[in-house]
PDB file of N, CA, C and O in Angstrom:
ATOM      1  N   UNK Q  13      36.258  69.779  33.852  1.00  0.00           N
ATOM      2  CA  UNK Q  13      36.231  68.692  33.058  1.00  0.00           C
ATOM      3  C   UNK Q  13      37.668  68.135  33.039  1.00  0.00           C
ATOM      4  O   UNK Q  13      37.745  66.822  32.873  1.00  0.00           O
ATOM      5  N   UNK Q  14      38.493  68.774  33.304  1.00  0.00           N
ATOM      6  CA  UNK Q  14      40.193  68.297  33.066  1.00  0.00           C
ATOM      7  C   UNK Q  14      40.343  67.196  34.406  1.00  0.00           C
ATOM      8  O   UNK Q  14      41.028  66.540  34.132  1.00  0.00           O
ATOM      9  N   UNK Q  15      39.470  67.468  35.777  1.00  0.00           N
ATOM     10  CA  UNK Q  15      40.147  66.550  36.606  1.00  0.00           C
ATOM     11  C   UNK Q  15      39.086  65.203  36.381  1.00  0.00           C
ATOM     12  O   UNK Q  15      39.698  63.994  36.472  1.00  0.00           O
ATOM     13  N   UNK Q  16      37.812  65.140  35.240  1.00  0.00           N
ATOM     14  CA  UNK Q  16      37.374  64.400  35.069  1.00  0.00           C
ATOM     15  C   UNK Q  16      38.378  63.291  34.009  1.00  0.00           C
ATOM     16  O   UNK Q  16      38.368  61.806  34.113  1.00  0.00           O
ATOM     17  N   UNK Q  17      39.159  64.002  33.165  1.00  0.00           N
ATOM     18  CA  UNK Q  17      39.630  63.613  31.974  1.00  0.00           C
ATOM     19  C   UNK Q  17      41.049  62.624  32.512  1.00  0.00           C
ATOM     20  O   UNK Q  17      41.467  61.620  32.507  1.00  0.00           O
ATOM     21  N   UNK Q  18      41.483  63.691  33.819  1.00  0.00           N
ATOM     22  CA  UNK Q  18      42.672  62.935  34.399  1.00  0.00           C
ATOM     23  C   UNK Q  18      42.428  61.819  35.503  1.00  0.00           C
ATOM     24  O   UNK Q  18      43.530  60.848  35.015  1.00  0.00           O
ATOM     25  N   UNK Q  19      40.956  61.713  35.916  1.00  0.00           N
ATOM     26  CA  UNK Q  19      40.966  60.352  36.630  1.00  0.00           C
ATOM     27  C   UNK Q  19      40.457  59.114  35.182  1.00  0.00           C
ATOM     28  O   UNK Q  19      40.727  58.509  35.915  1.00  0.00           O
ATOM     29  N   UNK Q  20      39.731  59.384  34.662  1.00  0.00           N
ATOM     30  CA  UNK Q  20      39.914  58.747  33.397  1.00  0.00           C
ATOM     31  C   UNK Q  20      41.133  57.909  33.129  1.00  0.00           C
ATOM     32  O   UNK Q  20      41.301  57.002  33.104  1.00  0.00           O
ATOM     33  N   UNK Q  21      42.153  58.793  32.979  1.00  0.00           N
ATOM     34  CA  UNK Q  21      43.290  58.597  31.943  1.00  0.00           C
ATOM     35  C   UNK Q  21      44.348  57.687  33.319  1.00  0.00           C
ATOM     36  O   UNK Q  21      44.467  56.352  32.706  1.00  0.00           O
ATOM     37  N   UNK Q  22      43.839  58.024  34.613  1.00  0.00           N
ATOM     38  CA  UNK Q  22      44.793  57.239  35.647  1.00  0.00           C
ATOM     39  C   UNK Q  22      43.705  55.817  35.542  1.00  0.00           C
ATOM     40  O   UNK Q  22      44.832  54.776  35.479  1.00  0.00           O
ATOM     41  N   UNK Q  23      42.412  55.977  35.454  1.00  0.00           N
ATOM     42  CA  UNK Q  23      41.685  54.541  35.486  1.00  0.00           C
ATOM     43  C   UNK Q  23      42.144  53.509  34.254  1.00  0.00           C
ATOM     44  O   UNK Q  23      42.685  52.674  34.756  1.00  0.00           O
ATOM     45  N   UNK Q  24      42.651  54.290  32.964  1.00  0.00           N
ATOM     46  CA  UNK Q  24      42.786  53.473  32.135  1.00  0.00           C
ATOM     47  C   UNK Q  24      44.435  52.873  32.175  1.00  0.00           C
ATOM     48  O   UNK Q  24      44.485  51.619  31.658  1.00  0.00           O
ATOM     49  N   UNK Q  25      45.197  54.084  32.892  1.00  0.00           N
ATOM     50  CA  UNK Q  25      46.904  53.531  33.155  1.00  0.00           C
ATOM     51  C   UNK Q  25      46.726  52.637  33.999  1.00  0.00           C
ATOM     52  O   UNK Q  25      47.361  51.283  33.727  1.00  0.00           O
ATOM     53  N   UNK Q  26      45.824  52.444  35.077  1.00  0.00           N
ATOM     54  CA  UNK Q  26      45.674  51.053  36.166  1.00  0.00           C
ATOM     55  C   UNK Q  26      45.102  49.721  35.389  1.00  0.00           C
ATOM     56  O   UNK Q  26      45.630  48.727  35.384  1.00  0.00           O
ATOM     57  N   UNK Q  27      43.883  50.412  34.737  1.00  0.00           N
ATOM     58  CA  UNK Q  27      43.628  48.874  33.843  1.00  0.00           C
ATOM     59  C   UNK Q  27      44.807  48.278  32.875  1.00  0.00           C
ATOM     60  O   UNK Q  27      44.764  46.993  32.900  1.00  0.00           O
ATOM     61  N   UNK Q  28      45.529  48.598  32.342  1.00  0.00           N
ATOM     62  CA  UNK Q  28      46.458  48.899  31.165  1.00  0.00           C
ATOM     63  C   UNK Q  28      47.531  48.459  32.056  1.00  0.00           C
ATOM     64  O   UNK Q  28      47.962  47.451  31.620  1.00  0.00           O
ATOM     65  N   UNK Q  29      47.868  48.536  33.301  1.00  0.00           N
ATOM     66  CA  UNK Q  29      49.095  47.682  33.817  1.00  0.00           C
ATOM     67  C   UNK Q  29      48.691  46.294  34.685  1.00  0.00           C
ATOM     68  O   UNK Q  29      49.155  45.726  34.171  1.00  0.00           O
ATOM     69  N   UNK Q  30      46.990  46.431  34.609  1.00  0.00           N
ATOM     70  CA  UNK Q  30      46.756  45.134  35.402  1.00  0.00           C
ATOM     71  C   UNK Q  30      46.931  44.082  34.147  1.00  0.00           C
ATOM     72  O   UNK Q  30      47.015  43.047  34.307  1.00  0.00           O
ATOM     73  N   UNK Q  31      46.227  44.410  32.832  1.00  0.00           N
ATOM     74  CA  UNK Q  31      46.100  43.836  31.620  1.00  0.00           C
ATOM     75  C   UNK Q  31      47.552  43.362  31.525  1.00  0.00           C
ATOM     76  O   UNK Q  31      48.277  41.895  31.217  1.00  0.00           O
ATOM     77  N   UNK Q  32      48.580  44.022  31.843  1.00  0.00           N
ATOM     78  CA  UNK Q  32      50.187  43.700  31.241  1.00  0.00           C
ATOM     79  C   UNK Q  32      50.362  42.712  32.224  1.00  0.00           C
ATOM     80  O   UNK Q  32      51.007  41.501  31.720  1.00  0.00           O
ATOM     81  N   UNK Q  33      49.906  42.828  33.320  1.00  0.00           N
ATOM     82  CA  UNK Q  33      50.639  41.920  34.342  1.00  0.00           C
ATOM     83  C   UNK Q  33      49.727  40.590  34.402  1.00  0.00           C
ATOM     84  O   UNK Q  33      50.347  39.248  34.046  1.00  0.00           O
ATOM     85  N   UNK Q  34      48.624  40.852  33.460  1.00  0.00           N
ATOM     86  CA  UNK Q  34      47.789  39.374  33.460  1.00  0.00           C
ATOM     87  C   UNK Q  34      48.532  38.785  32.256  1.00  0.00           C
ATOM     88  O   UNK Q  34      48.603  37.410  32.130  1.00  0.00           O
ATOM     89  N   UNK Q  35      48.962  39.273  30.974  1.00  0.00           N
ATOM     90  CA  UNK Q  35      49.535  38.836  30.154  1.00  0.00           C
ATOM     91  C   UNK Q  35      50.659  38.130  30.327  1.00  0.00           C
ATOM     92  O   UNK Q  35      50.991  37.272  29.694  1.00  0.00           O
ATOM     93  N   UNK Q  36      51.549  38.831  30.934  1.00  0.00           N
ATOM     94  CA  UNK Q  36      52.817  37.926  31.476  1.00  0.00           C
ATOM     95  C   UNK Q  36      52.416  36.827  32.601  1.00  0.00           C
ATOM     96  O   UNK Q  36      53.116  35.698  32.236  1.00  0.00           O
ATOM     97  N   UNK Q  37      51.765  36.775  33.348  1.00  0.00           N
ATOM     98  CA  UNK Q  37      51.163  35.740  34.175  1.00  0.00           C
ATOM     99  C   UNK Q  37      50.564  34.566  33.216  1.00  0.00           C
ATOM    100  O   UNK Q  37      51.268  33.056  32.843  1.00  0.00           O
ATOM    101  N   UNK Q  38      50.059  35.083  31.766  1.00  0.00           N
ATOM    102  CA  UNK Q  38      49.246  33.962  31.047  1.00  0.00           C
ATOM    103  C   UNK Q  38      50.640  33.671  30.230  1.00  0.00           C
ATOM    104  O   UNK Q  38      50.717  32.190  29.924  1.00  0.00           O
ATOM    105  N   UNK Q  39      51.565  34.172  29.883  1.00  0.00           N
ATOM    106  CA  UNK Q  39      52.516  33.767  29.106  1.00  0.00           C
ATOM    107  C   UNK Q  39      53.586  32.588  30.148  1.00  0.00           C
ATOM    108  O   UNK Q  39      54.103  31.684  29.732  1.00  0.00           O
ATOM    109  N   UNK Q  40      53.488  33.037  31.238  1.00  0.00           N
ATOM    110  CA  UNK Q  40      54.732  32.315  32.227  1.00  0.00           C
ATOM    111  C   UNK Q  40      53.846  31.047  32.408  1.00  0.00           C
ATOM    112  O   UNK Q  40      54.027  29.676  32.485  1.00  0.00           O
ATOM    113  N   UNK Q  41      52.483  30.843  32.788  1.00  0.00           N
ATOM    114  CA  UNK Q  41      51.830  29.859  32.817  1.00  0.00           C
ATOM    115  C   UNK Q  41      51.650  28.876  31.312  1.00  0.00           C
ATOM    116  O   UNK Q  41      51.610  27.520  31.218  1.00  0.00           O
ATOM    117  N   UNK Q  42      51.716  29.092  30.398  1.00  0.00           N
ATOM    118  CA  UNK Q  42      51.823  29.040  29.135  1.00  0.00           C
ATOM    119  C   UNK Q  42      53.344  27.725  29.145  1.00  0.00           C
ATOM    120  O   UNK Q  42      53.485  26.997  28.590  1.00  0.00           O
ATOM    121  N   UNK Q  43      54.164  28.781  29.371  1.00  0.00           N
ATOM    122  CA  UNK Q  43      55.550  27.901  29.379  1.00  0.00           C
ATOM    123  C   UNK Q  43      55.661  26.625  30.421  1.00  0.00           C
ATOM    124  O   UNK Q  43      55.917  25.623  30.342  1.00  0.00           O
ATOM    125  N   UNK Q  44      54.902  26.863  31.609  1.00  0.00           N
ATOM    126  CA  UNK Q  44      54.810  25.891  32.817  1.00  0.00           C
ATOM    127  C   UNK Q  44      53.924  24.296  31.999  1.00  0.00           C
ATOM    128  O   UNK Q  44      54.588  23.878  32.392  1.00  0.00           O
ATOM    129  N   UNK Q  45      52.949  24.985  31.317  1.00  0.00           N
ATOM    130  CA  UNK Q  45      51.991  24.180  30.709  1.00  0.00           C
ATOM    131  C   UNK Q  45      52.697  23.481  30.178  1.00  0.00           C
ATOM    132  O   UNK Q  45      52.785  21.610  29.986  1.00  0.00           O
ATOM    133  N   UNK Q  46      53.563  24.072  29.031  1.00  0.00           N
ATOM    134  CA  UNK Q  46      54.936  23.331  28.265  1.00  0.00           C
ATOM    135  C   UNK Q  46      55.591  22.355  28.549  1.00  0.00           C
ATOM    136  O   UNK Q  46      55.394  21.442  28.611  1.00  0.00           O
ATOM    137  N   UNK Q  47      56.172  22.995  29.439  1.00  0.00           N
ATOM    138  CA  UNK Q  47      57.362  22.217  30.344  1.00  0.00           C
ATOM    139  C   UNK Q  47      56.458  20.682  30.925  1.00  0.00           C
ATOM    140  O   UNK Q  47      57.175  19.807  31.000  1.00  0.00           O
ATOM    141  N   UNK Q  48      55.459  21.068  31.825  1.00  0.00           N
ATOM    142  CA  UNK Q  48      54.879  20.055  32.354  1.00  0.00           C
ATOM    143  C   UNK Q  48      54.343  18.594  31.295  1.00  0.00           C
ATOM    144  O   UNK Q  48      54.530  17.399  31.596  1.00  0.00           O
ATOM    145  N   UNK Q  49      53.784  19.374  30.189  1.00  0.00           N
ATOM    146  CA  UNK Q  49      53.408  18.281  29.266  1.00  0.00           C
ATOM    147  C   UNK Q  49      54.652  17.534  28.594  1.00  0.00           C
ATOM    148  O   UNK Q  49      54.586  16.158  28.590  1.00  0.00           O
ATOM    149  N   UNK Q  50      55.952  18.256  28.544  1.00  0.00           N
ATOM    150  CA  UNK Q  50      56.882  17.511  27.940  1.00  0.00           C
ATOM    151  C   UNK Q  50      57.653  16.820  29.023  1.00  0.00           C
ATOM    152  O   UNK Q  50      57.882  15.618  29.218  1.00  0.00           O
ATOM    153  N   UNK Q  51      57.188  17.118  30.513  1.00  0.00           N
ATOM    154  CA  UNK Q  51      58.023  16.201  31.563  1.00  0.00           C
ATOM    155  C   UNK Q  51      56.856  14.651  31.353  1.00  0.00           C
ATOM    156  O   UNK Q  51      57.190  13.762  31.542  1.00  0.00           O
ATOM    157  N   UNK Q  52      56.153  15.212  31.043  1.00  0.00           N
ATOM    158  CA  UNK Q  52      54.698  13.559  31.141  1.00  0.00           C
ATOM    159  C   UNK Q  52      55.354  13.023  30.117  1.00  0.00           C
ATOM    160  O   UNK Q  52      55.112  11.834  30.035  1.00  0.00           O
ATOM    161  N   UNK Q  53      55.434  13.281  28.690  1.00  0.00           N
ATOM    162  CA  UNK Q  53      55.854  12.575  27.580  1.00  0.00           C
ATOM    163  C   UNK Q  53      57.140  12.070  28.093  1.00  0.00           C
ATOM    164  O   UNK Q  53      57.399  10.584  27.745  1.00  0.00           O
ATOM    165  N   UNK Q  54      58.052  12.550  28.831  1.00  0.00           N
ATOM    166  CA  UNK Q  54      59.510  11.585  29.481  1.00  0.00           C
ATOM    167  C   UNK Q  54      59.124  10.612  30.226  1.00  0.00           C
ATOM    168  O   UNK Q  54      59.371   9.607  29.840  1.00  0.00           O
ATOM    169  N   UNK Q  55      58.356  10.980  31.070  1.00  0.00           N
ATOM    170  CA  UNK Q  55      57.838   9.890  31.839  1.00  0.00           C
ATOM    171  C   UNK Q  55      56.734   8.658  31.471  1.00  0.00           C
ATOM    172  O   UNK Q  55      57.190   7.750  31.425  1.00  0.00           O
ATOM    173  N   UNK Q  56      56.216   8.704  30.201  1.00  0.00           N
ATOM    174  CA  UNK Q  56      55.563   8.262  29.197  1.00  0.00           C
ATOM    175  C   UNK Q  56      56.487   6.924  28.664  1.00  0.00           C
ATOM    176  O   UNK Q  56      56.714   5.971  28.108  1.00  0.00           O
ATOM    177  N   UNK Q  57      57.396   7.779  28.418  1.00  0.00           N
ATOM    178  CA  UNK Q  57      58.552   7.325  27.313  1.00  0.00           C
ATOM    179  C   UNK Q  57      59.396   6.176  28.399  1.00  0.00           C
ATOM    180  O   UNK Q  57      59.946   5.264  28.111  1.00  0.00           O
ATOM    181  N   UNK Q  58      59.854   6.753  29.427  1.00  0.00           N
ATOM    182  CA  UNK Q  58      60.533   6.114  30.171  1.00  0.00           C
ATOM    183  C   UNK Q  58      59.427   4.788  30.766  1.00  0.00           C
ATOM    184  O   UNK Q  58      60.201   3.684  30.897  1.00  0.00           O
ATOM    185  N   UNK Q  59      58.541   4.998  31.326  1.00  0.00           N
ATOM    186  CA  UNK Q  59      57.412   3.693  31.354  1.00  0.00           C
ATOM    187  C   UNK Q  59      57.424   2.505  30.306  1.00  0.00           C
ATOM    188  O   UNK Q  59      57.686   1.463  30.587  1.00  0.00           O
ATOM    189  N   UNK Q  60      57.538   3.186  29.015  1.00  0.00           N
ATOM    190  CA  UNK Q  60      57.412   2.148  28.035  1.00  0.00           C
ATOM    191  C   UNK Q  60      58.652   1.538  27.779  1.00  0.00           C
ATOM    192  O   UNK Q  60      58.456   0.255  27.610  1.00  0.00           O
ATOM    193  N   UNK Q  61      59.788   2.545  28.172  1.00  0.00           N
ATOM    194  CA  UNK Q  61      61.241   1.651  28.516  1.00  0.00           C
ATOM    195  C   UNK Q  61      61.252   0.366  29.214  1.00  0.00           C
ATOM    196  O   UNK Q  61      61.446  -0.656  28.902  1.00  0.00           O
ATOM    197  N   UNK Q  62      60.623   0.398  30.523  1.00  0.00           N
ATOM    198  CA  UNK Q  62      60.470  -0.088  31.573  1.00  0.00           C
ATOM    199  C   UNK Q  62      59.517  -1.435  31.134  1.00  0.00           C
ATOM    200  O   UNK Q  62      60.039  -2.465  31.372  1.00  0.00           O
ATOM    201  N   UNK Q  63      58.682  -1.033  30.573  1.00  0.00           N
ATOM    202  CA  UNK Q  63      57.928  -2.248  29.963  1.00  0.00           C
ATOM    203  C   UNK Q  63      58.413  -3.102  29.012  1.00  0.00           C
ATOM    204  O   UNK Q  63      58.479  -4.403  29.075  1.00  0.00           O
ATOM    205  N   UNK Q  64      59.082  -2.521  28.325  1.00  0.00           N
ATOM    206  CA  UNK Q  64      59.828  -3.073  27.328  1.00  0.00           C
ATOM    207  C   UNK Q  64      60.986  -4.212  28.072  1.00  0.00           C
ATOM    208  O   UNK Q  64      61.477  -5.028  27.305  1.00  0.00           O
ATOM    209  N   UNK Q  65      61.658  -3.474  28.865  1.00  0.00           N
ATOM    210  CA  UNK Q  65      62.633  -4.420  29.641  1.00  0.00           C
ATOM    211  C   UNK Q  65      61.923  -5.454  30.506  1.00  0.00           C
ATOM    212  O   UNK Q  65      62.415  -6.604  30.466  1.00  0.00           O
ATOM    213  N   UNK Q  66      60.697  -5.281  31.241  1.00  0.00           N
ATOM    214  CA  UNK Q  66      60.465  -6.244  31.974  1.00  0.00           C
ATOM    215  C   UNK Q  66      59.735  -7.940  30.755  1.00  0.00           C
ATOM    216  O   UNK Q  66      60.441  -8.655  31.338  1.00  0.00           O
ATOM    217  N   UNK Q  67      59.184  -6.889  29.556  1.00  0.00           N
ATOM    218  CA  UNK Q  67      58.686  -8.194  28.784  1.00  0.00           C
ATOM    219  C   UNK Q  67      60.226  -8.875  28.272  1.00  0.00           C
ATOM    220  O   UNK Q  67      60.290 -10.066  28.163  1.00  0.00           O
ATOM    221  N   UNK Q  68      61.406  -8.269  28.537  1.00  0.00           N
ATOM    222  CA  UNK Q  68      62.846  -8.960  27.750  1.00  0.00           C
ATOM    223  C   UNK Q  68      63.003  -9.787  28.682  1.00  0.00           C
ATOM    224  O   UNK Q  68      63.189 -11.160  28.501  1.00  0.00           O
ATOM    225  N   UNK Q  69      63.011  -9.481  29.917  1.00  0.00           N
ATOM    226  CA  UNK Q  69      63.100 -10.177  30.890  1.00  0.00           C
ATOM    227  C   UNK Q  69      62.193 -11.692  31.511  1.00  0.00           C
ATOM    228  O   UNK Q  69      62.622 -12.491  31.721  1.00  0.00           O
ATOM    229  N   UNK Q  70      61.218 -10.974  31.372  1.00  0.00           N
ATOM    230  CA  UNK Q  70      60.198 -12.452  31.161  1.00  0.00           C
ATOM    231  C   UNK Q  70      60.079 -13.313  30.417  1.00  0.00           C
ATOM    232  O   UNK Q  70      60.105 -14.362  30.774  1.00  0.00           O
ATOM    233  N   UNK Q  71      60.665 -12.924  29.005  1.00  0.00           N
ATOM    234  CA  UNK Q  71      61.186 -14.077  28.206  1.00  0.00           C
ATOM    235  C   UNK Q  71      62.269 -14.652  28.109  1.00  0.00           C
ATOM    236  O   UNK Q  71      62.056 -16.047  28.175  1.00  0.00           O
ATOM    237  N   UNK Q  72      63.081 -13.877  28.816  1.00  0.00           N
ATOM    238  CA  UNK Q  72      64.517 -14.809  29.570  1.00  0.00           C
ATOM    239  C   UNK Q  72      64.068 -15.682  30.296  1.00  0.00           C
ATOM    240  O   UNK Q  72      64.944 -16.874  30.426  1.00  0.00           O
ATOM    241  N   UNK Q  73      63.365 -15.579  31.527  1.00  0.00           N
ATOM    242  CA  UNK Q  73      62.838 -16.233  32.326  1.00  0.00           C
ATOM    243  C   UNK Q  73      62.149 -17.478  32.313  1.00  0.00           C
ATOM    244  O   UNK Q  73      62.540 -18.493  32.298  1.00  0.00           O
ATOM    245  N   UNK Q  74      61.698 -17.324  31.109  1.00  0.00           N
ATOM    246  CA  UNK Q  74      60.157 -18.288  30.292  1.00  0.00           C
ATOM    247  C   UNK Q  74      61.830 -18.934  29.539  1.00  0.00           C
ATOM    248  O   UNK Q  74      61.690 -20.414  30.085  1.00  0.00           O
ATOM    249  N   UNK Q  75      62.810 -18.919  29.117  1.00  0.00           N
ATOM    250  CA  UNK Q  75      63.500 -19.472  28.055  1.00  0.00           C
ATOM    251  C   UNK Q  75      64.350 -20.357  29.557  1.00  0.00           C
ATOM    252  O   UNK Q  75      64.623 -21.850  29.107  1.00  0.00           O
ATOM    253  N   UNK Q  76      64.846 -19.683  30.756  1.00  0.00           N
ATOM    254  CA  UNK Q  76      65.484 -20.524  31.828  1.00  0.00           C
ATOM    255  C   UNK Q  76      64.583 -21.602  32.292  1.00  0.00           C
ATOM    256  O   UNK Q  76      65.040 -23.053  32.707  1.00  0.00           O
ATOM    257  N   UNK Q  77      62.950 -21.491  32.208  1.00  0.00           N
ATOM    258  CA  UNK Q  77      62.518 -22.390  32.717  1.00  0.00           C
ATOM    259  C   UNK Q  77      62.436 -23.417  32.239  1.00  0.00           C
ATOM    260  O   UNK Q  77      62.461 -24.403  32.287  1.00  0.00           O
ATOM    261  N   UNK Q  78      62.400 -23.072  30.691  1.00  0.00           N
ATOM    262  CA  UNK Q  78      62.267 -24.052  29.424  1.00  0.00           C
ATOM    263  C   UNK Q  78      63.656 -25.118  29.295  1.00  0.00           C
ATOM    264  O   UNK Q  78      63.531 -26.578  30.080  1.00  0.00           O
ATOM    265  N   UNK Q  79      64.573 -24.641  29.690  1.00  0.00           N
ATOM    266  CA  UNK Q  79      65.953 -25.527  30.129  1.00  0.00           C
ATOM    267  C   UNK Q  79      65.847 -26.013  31.004  1.00  0.00           C
ATOM    268  O   UNK Q  79      66.222 -27.213  31.220  1.00  0.00           O
ATOM    269  N   UNK Q  80      65.482 -25.341  32.430  1.00  0.00           N
ATOM    270  CA  UNK Q  80      65.728 -25.946  33.661  1.00  0.00           C
ATOM    271  C   UNK Q  80      64.675 -27.453  33.297  1.00  0.00           C
ATOM    272  O   UNK Q  80      65.322 -28.656  33.732  1.00  0.00           O
ATOM    273  N   UNK Q  81      63.652 -27.574  33.100  1.00  0.00           N
ATOM    274  CA  UNK Q  81      62.954 -28.633  32.553  1.00  0.00           C
ATOM    275  C   UNK Q  81      63.508 -29.289  31.837  1.00  0.00           C
ATOM    276  O   UNK Q  81      62.974 -30.509  32.532  1.00  0.00           O
ATOM    277  N   UNK Q  82      63.824 -29.295  30.750  1.00  0.00           N
ATOM    278  CA  UNK Q  82      64.636 -30.184  29.794  1.00  0.00           C
ATOM    279  C   UNK Q  82      65.593 -30.989  30.786  1.00  0.00           C
ATOM    280  O   UNK Q  82      65.916 -31.998  31.174  1.00  0.00           O
ATOM    281  N   UNK Q  83      66.345 -30.168  31.578  1.00  0.00           N
ATOM    282  CA  UNK Q  83      67.872 -30.547  32.232  1.00  0.00           C
ATOM    283  C   UNK Q  83      67.111 -31.461  33.214  1.00  0.00           C
ATOM    284  O   UNK Q  83      67.458 -32.542  33.537  1.00  0.00           O
ATOM    285  N   UNK Q  84      65.896 -31.488  34.622  1.00  0.00           N
ATOM    286  CA  UNK Q  84      65.531 -32.387  34.854  1.00  0.00           C
ATOM    287  C   UNK Q  84      64.849 -33.611  34.127  1.00  0.00           C
ATOM    288  O   UNK Q  84      64.913 -34.492  35.101  1.00  0.00           O
ATOM    289  N   UNK Q  85      64.012 -33.183  33.544  1.00  0.00           N
ATOM    290  CA  UNK Q  85      63.667 -34.473  32.780  1.00  0.00           C
ATOM    291  C   UNK Q  85      65.020 -35.157  32.204  1.00  0.00           C
ATOM    292  O   UNK Q  85      64.666 -36.773  32.143  1.00  0.00           O
ATOM    293  N   UNK Q  86      65.860 -34.892  31.631  1.00  0.00           N
ATOM    294  CA  UNK Q  86      67.144 -35.381  30.998  1.00  0.00           C
ATOM    295  C   UNK Q  86      67.715 -36.512  32.387  1.00  0.00           C
ATOM    296  O   UNK Q  86      68.413 -37.583  32.432  1.00  0.00           O
ATOM    297  N   UNK Q  87      67.921 -35.623  33.529  1.00  0.00           N
ATOM    298  CA  UNK Q  87      68.360 -36.440  34.716  1.00  0.00           C
ATOM    299  C   UNK Q  87      67.370 -37.086  35.451  1.00  0.00           C
ATOM    300  O   UNK Q  87      67.614 -37.824  36.566  1.00  0.00           O
ATOM    301  N   UNK Q  88      66.207 -36.766  35.288  1.00  0.00           N
ATOM    302  CA  UNK Q  88      65.324 -37.917  35.668  1.00  0.00           C
ATOM    303  C   UNK Q  88      64.576 -37.252  36.709  1.00  0.00           C
ATOM    304  O   UNK Q  88      64.643 -38.298  38.176  1.00  0.00           O
ATOM    305  N   UNK Q  89      64.703 -35.648  37.310  1.00  0.00           N
ATOM    306  CA  UNK Q  89      64.515 -35.513  38.417  1.00  0.00           C
ATOM    307  C   UNK Q  89      63.110 -34.991  38.649  1.00  0.00           C
ATOM    308  O   UNK Q  89      62.738 -34.672  39.749  1.00  0.00           O
ATOM    309  N   UNK Q  90      62.291 -34.711  37.716  1.00  0.00           N
ATOM    310  CA  UNK Q  90      60.972 -34.780  37.702  1.00  0.00           C
ATOM    311  C   UNK Q  90      60.439 -35.674  38.447  1.00  0.00           C
ATOM    312  O   UNK Q  90      60.709 -37.171  38.882  1.00  0.00           O
ATOM    313  N   UNK Q  91      58.864 -35.026  39.343  1.00  0.00           N
ATOM    314  CA  UNK Q  91      58.700 -35.792  40.440  1.00  0.00           C
ATOM    315  C   UNK Q  91      56.901 -36.896  39.335  1.00  0.00           C
ATOM    316  O   UNK Q  91      56.522 -36.926  38.520  1.00  0.00           O
TER     317      UNK Q  91
END
């Protein structure tokens, strides 16, 4: 009977070690997932900033175009 108990105890220890290893892996995966989520948020923020800059530049280009049109009309350079 003692051998069976020892065998069961060894199996339980192995099972516990496996569970501990899995818990460490899950914790590491959670940390990595959180880091990935943060990186995606930063990328989205950067994209929004780029879109804002693009819109601002487009507005400036439109104003320059309007000014150029007025200058051409004043100088009678239009077709």
